[in-house]
Tab-separated table of C-alpha atoms and ligand atoms in Angstrom:
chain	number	residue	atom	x	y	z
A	1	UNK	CA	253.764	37.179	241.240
A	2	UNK	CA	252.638	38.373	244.542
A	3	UNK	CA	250.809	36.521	246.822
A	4	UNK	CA	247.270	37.568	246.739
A	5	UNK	CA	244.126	36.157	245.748
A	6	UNK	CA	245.175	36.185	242.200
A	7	UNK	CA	247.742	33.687	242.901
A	8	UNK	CA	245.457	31.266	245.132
A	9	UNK	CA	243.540	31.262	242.655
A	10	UNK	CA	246.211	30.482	240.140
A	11	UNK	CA	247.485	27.921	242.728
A	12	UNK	CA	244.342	26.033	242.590
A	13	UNK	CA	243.724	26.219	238.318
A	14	UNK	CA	247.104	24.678	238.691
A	15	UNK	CA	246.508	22.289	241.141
A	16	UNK	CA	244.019	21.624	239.016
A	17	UNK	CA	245.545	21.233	235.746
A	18	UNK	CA	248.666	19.087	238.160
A	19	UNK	CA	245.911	16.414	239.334
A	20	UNK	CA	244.322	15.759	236.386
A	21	UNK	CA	247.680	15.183	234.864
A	22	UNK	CA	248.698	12.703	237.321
A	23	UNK	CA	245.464	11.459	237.873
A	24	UNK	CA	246.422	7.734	237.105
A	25	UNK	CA	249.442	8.113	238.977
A	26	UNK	CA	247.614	8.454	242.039
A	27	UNK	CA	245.132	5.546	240.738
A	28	UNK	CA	248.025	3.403	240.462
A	29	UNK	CA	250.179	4.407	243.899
A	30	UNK	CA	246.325	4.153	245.337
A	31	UNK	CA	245.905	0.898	244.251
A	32	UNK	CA	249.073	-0.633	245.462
A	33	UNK	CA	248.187	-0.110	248.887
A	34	UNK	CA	244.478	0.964	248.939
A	35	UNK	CA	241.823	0.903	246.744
A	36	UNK	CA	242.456	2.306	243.745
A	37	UNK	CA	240.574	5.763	243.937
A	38	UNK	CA	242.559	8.497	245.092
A	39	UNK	CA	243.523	9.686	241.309
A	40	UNK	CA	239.495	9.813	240.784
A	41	UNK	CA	238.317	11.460	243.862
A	42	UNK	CA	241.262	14.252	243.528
A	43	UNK	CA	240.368	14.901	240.155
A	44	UNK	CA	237.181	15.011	240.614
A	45	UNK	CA	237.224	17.151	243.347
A	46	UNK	CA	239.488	19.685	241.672
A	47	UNK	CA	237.460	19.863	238.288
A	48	UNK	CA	234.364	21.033	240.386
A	49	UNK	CA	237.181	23.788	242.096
A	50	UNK	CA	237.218	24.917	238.577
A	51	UNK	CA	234.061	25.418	237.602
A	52	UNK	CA	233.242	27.282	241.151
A	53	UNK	CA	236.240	29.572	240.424
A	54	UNK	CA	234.393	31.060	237.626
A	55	UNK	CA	231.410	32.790	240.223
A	56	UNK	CA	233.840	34.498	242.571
A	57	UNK	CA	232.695	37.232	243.859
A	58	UNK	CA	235.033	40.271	242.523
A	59	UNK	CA	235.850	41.518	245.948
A	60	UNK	CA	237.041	37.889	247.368
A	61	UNK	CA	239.883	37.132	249.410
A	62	UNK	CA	242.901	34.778	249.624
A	63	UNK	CA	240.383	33.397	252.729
A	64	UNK	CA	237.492	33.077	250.988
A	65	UNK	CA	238.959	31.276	248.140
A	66	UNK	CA	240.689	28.710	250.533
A	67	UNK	CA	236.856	28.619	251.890
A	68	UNK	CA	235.486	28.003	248.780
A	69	UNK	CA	238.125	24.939	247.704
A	70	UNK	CA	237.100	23.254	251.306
A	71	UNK	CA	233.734	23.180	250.738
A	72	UNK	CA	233.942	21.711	247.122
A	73	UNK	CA	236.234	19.011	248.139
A	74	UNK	CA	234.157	17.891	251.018
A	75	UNK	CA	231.222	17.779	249.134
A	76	UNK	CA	233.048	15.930	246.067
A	77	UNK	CA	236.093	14.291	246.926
A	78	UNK	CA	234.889	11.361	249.086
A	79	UNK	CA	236.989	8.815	250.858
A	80	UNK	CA	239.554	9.525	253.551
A	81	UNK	CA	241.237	12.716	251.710
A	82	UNK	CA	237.692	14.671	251.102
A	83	UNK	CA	237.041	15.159	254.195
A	84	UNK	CA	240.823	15.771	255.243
A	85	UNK	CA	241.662	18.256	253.009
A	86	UNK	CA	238.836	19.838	252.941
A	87	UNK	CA	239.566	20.334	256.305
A	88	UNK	CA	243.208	21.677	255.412
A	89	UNK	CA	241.766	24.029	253.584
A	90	UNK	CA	239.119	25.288	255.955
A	91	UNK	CA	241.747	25.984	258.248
A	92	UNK	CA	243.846	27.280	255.987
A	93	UNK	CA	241.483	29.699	254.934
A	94	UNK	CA	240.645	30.740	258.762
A	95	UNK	CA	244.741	31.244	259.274
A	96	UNK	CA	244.727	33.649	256.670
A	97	UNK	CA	241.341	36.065	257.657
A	98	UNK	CA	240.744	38.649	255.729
A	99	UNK	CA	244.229	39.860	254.439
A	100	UNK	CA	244.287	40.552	251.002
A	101	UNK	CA	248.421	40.207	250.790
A	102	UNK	CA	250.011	36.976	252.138
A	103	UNK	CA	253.389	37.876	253.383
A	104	UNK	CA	255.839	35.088	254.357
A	105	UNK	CA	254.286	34.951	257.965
A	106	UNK	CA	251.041	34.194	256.631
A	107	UNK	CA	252.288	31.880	254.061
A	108	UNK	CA	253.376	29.317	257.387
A	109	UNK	CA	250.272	30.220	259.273
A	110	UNK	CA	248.471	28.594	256.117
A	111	UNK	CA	250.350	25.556	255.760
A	112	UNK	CA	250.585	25.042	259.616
A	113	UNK	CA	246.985	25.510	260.227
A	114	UNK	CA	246.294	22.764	256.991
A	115	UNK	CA	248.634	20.258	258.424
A	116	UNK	CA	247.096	20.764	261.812
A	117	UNK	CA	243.527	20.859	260.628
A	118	UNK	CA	244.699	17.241	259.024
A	119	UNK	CA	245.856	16.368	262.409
A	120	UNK	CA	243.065	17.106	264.512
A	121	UNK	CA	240.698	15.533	261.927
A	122	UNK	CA	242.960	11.724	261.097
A	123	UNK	CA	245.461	11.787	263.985
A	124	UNK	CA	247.924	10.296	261.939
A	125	UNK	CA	251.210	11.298	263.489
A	126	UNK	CA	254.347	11.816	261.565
A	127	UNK	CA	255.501	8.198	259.971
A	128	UNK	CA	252.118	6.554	259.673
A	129	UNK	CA	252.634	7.158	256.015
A	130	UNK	CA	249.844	9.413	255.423
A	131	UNK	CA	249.820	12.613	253.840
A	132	UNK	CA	250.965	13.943	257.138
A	133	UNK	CA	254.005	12.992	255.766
A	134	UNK	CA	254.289	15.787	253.469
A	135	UNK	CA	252.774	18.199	255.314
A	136	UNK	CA	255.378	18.420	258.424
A	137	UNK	CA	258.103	18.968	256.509
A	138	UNK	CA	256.795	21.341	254.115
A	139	UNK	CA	255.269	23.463	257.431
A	140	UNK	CA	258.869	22.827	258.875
A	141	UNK	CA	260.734	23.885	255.870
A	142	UNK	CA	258.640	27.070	255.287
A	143	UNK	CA	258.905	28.191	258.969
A	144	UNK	CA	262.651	27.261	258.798
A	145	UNK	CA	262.991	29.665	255.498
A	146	UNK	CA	260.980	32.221	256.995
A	147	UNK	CA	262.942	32.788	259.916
A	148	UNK	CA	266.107	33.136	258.076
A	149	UNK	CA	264.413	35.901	255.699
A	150	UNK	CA	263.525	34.240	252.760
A	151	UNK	CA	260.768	35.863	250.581
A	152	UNK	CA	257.398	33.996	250.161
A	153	UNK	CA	258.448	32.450	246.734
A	154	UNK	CA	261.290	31.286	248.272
A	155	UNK	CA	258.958	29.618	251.485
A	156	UNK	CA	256.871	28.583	249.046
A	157	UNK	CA	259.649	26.293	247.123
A	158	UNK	CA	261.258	25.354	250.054
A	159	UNK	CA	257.697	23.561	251.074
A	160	UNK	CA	257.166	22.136	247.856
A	161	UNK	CA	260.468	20.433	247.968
A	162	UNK	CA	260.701	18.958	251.626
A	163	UNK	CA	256.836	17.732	250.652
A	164	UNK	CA	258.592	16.043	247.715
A	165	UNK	CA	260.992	14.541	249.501
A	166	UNK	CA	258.696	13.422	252.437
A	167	UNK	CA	255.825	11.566	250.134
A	168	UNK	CA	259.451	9.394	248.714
A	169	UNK	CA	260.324	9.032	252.265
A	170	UNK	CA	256.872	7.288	253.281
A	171	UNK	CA	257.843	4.538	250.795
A	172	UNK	CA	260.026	2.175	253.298
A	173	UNK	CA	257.024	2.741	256.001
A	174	UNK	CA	254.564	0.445	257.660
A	175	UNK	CA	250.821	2.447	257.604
A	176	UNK	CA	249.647	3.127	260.815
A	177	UNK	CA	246.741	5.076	259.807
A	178	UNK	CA	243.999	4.512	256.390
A	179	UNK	CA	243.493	1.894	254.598
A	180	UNK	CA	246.967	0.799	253.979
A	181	UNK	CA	247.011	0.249	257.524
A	182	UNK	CA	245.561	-3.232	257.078
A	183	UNK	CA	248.505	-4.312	254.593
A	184	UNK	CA	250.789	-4.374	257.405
A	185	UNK	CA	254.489	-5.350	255.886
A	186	UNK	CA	253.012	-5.372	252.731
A	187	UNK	CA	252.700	-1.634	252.013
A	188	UNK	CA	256.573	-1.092	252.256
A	189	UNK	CA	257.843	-0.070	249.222
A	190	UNK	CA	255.151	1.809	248.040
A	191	UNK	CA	254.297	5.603	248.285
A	192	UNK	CA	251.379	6.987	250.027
A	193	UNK	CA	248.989	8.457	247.453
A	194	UNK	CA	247.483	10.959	249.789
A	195	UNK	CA	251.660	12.493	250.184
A	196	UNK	CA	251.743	12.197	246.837
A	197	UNK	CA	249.081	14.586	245.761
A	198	UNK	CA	250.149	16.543	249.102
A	199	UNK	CA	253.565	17.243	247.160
A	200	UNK	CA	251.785	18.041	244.049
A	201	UNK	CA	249.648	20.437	245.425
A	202	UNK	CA	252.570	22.387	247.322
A	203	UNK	CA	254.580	22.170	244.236
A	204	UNK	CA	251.746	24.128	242.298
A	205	UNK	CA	252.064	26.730	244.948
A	206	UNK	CA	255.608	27.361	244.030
A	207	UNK	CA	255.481	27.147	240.614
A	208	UNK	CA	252.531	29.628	240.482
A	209	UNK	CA	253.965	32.088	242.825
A	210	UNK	CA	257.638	31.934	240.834
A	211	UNK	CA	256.027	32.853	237.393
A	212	UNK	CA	257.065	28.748	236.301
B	1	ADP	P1	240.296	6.166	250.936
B	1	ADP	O1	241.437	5.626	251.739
B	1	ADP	O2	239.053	6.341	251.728
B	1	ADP	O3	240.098	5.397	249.666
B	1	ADP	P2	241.726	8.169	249.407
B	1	ADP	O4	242.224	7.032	248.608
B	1	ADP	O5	241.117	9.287	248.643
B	1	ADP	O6	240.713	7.673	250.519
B	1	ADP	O7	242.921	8.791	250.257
B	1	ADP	C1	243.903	7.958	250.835
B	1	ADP	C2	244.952	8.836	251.490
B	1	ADP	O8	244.389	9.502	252.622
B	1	ADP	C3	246.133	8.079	252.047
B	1	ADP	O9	247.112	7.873	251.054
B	1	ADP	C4	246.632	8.950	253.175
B	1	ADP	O10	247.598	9.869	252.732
B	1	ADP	C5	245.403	9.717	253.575
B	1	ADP	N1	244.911	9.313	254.878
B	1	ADP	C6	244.127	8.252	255.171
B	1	ADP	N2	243.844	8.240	256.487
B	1	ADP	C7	244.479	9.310	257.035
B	1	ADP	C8	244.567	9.881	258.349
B	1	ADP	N3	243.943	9.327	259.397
B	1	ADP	N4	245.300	11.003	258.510
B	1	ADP	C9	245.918	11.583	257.473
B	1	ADP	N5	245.865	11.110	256.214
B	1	ADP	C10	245.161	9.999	255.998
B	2	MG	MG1	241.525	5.199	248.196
């Protein structure tokens, strides 16, 4: 499928669809080292997506989609990861403009500008075990495909999987950043929830843009 606004807004049915289905997953990892809520707020932050989906405007963008999913997760999602990915998405949506195509240049401008709007809004750096933790190597593995001439599918799967791989590698950390900052030693072993849903949310990109 191409990337236009017919796939963001396939991305985020599917994200959707994704964190309703793992809702109590998140509850669970969320409740190991937080307080229990993550699966809820994502959830309920994505059903309300849906239902603003349906009064698009005919003529909207990639952009104003993006706009669209910030403002309905800040308003509904609560906790740490409303306001920080709302705030992805806000600057996701400014990355993009007004193009109607994303090419693969675009594609990195969108996940750079969400993992810096994340940035600038938590500060976590990379190995607090936040969802930060996802995010950098999903930027850096869609920048590295990019540059070697990979098509956007291809960026796109390459992010999803180093976002996989990064929300398993926050399990051996110590939180520097969140609530699971004040477990100390006691939140290794565990994953962070907010990496978590990151790497659900870039795999739904992927899957979406390959046809899966
Ligand atoms: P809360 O901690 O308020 O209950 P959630 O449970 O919804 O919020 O989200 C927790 C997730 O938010 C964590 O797993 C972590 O990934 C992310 N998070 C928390 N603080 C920060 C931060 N300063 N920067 C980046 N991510 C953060
Ligand atoms: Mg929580």
């Amino acid at each position: 499928m191409s990337v236009d606004v017919a796939w963001v807004v396939a991305w985020m049915k599917r994200s959707a669809q994704v964190i309703s289905e793992h809702r109590v997953e998140l509850i669970t990892l969320d409740r190991e080292i937080g307080d229990g809520d993550h699966g809820e707020n994502m959830d309920r932050g994505f059903q309300a997506v849906l239902t603003k989906l349906d009064d698009l405007p005919a003529a909207a963008t990639p952009g104003d989609v993006l706009k669209l999913v910030a403002t309905t997760l800040i308003s509904t999602v609560g906790g740490a990861a409303g306001p920080l990915y709302g705030t992805a998405y806000l600057k996701a949506s400014g990355a993009v403009g007004a193009e109607t195509a994303l090419d693969g240049a675009a594609l990195v401008a969108l996940l750079t500008a969400a993992r810096d709007g994340i940035v600038l809004r938590g500060k976590a750096e990379p190995g607090d075990k936040t969802m930060i933790d996802a995010w950098t190597p999903a930027v850096v593995a869609a920048e590295t495909a990019q540059s070697s001439g990979a098509g956007e599918t291809e960026i796109l799967a390459a992010a999803a999987a180093a976002a996989e791989a990064g929300a398993v590698a926050t399990e051996p950390l110590v939180a520097r950043k969140g609530r699971a900052s004040y477990l100390g030693e006691r939140a290794i072993g565990h994953r962070d929830p907010g990496a978590q849903s990151t790497a659900l949310l870039l795999r739904a990109a992927a899957d979406v843009a390959a046809g899966a």
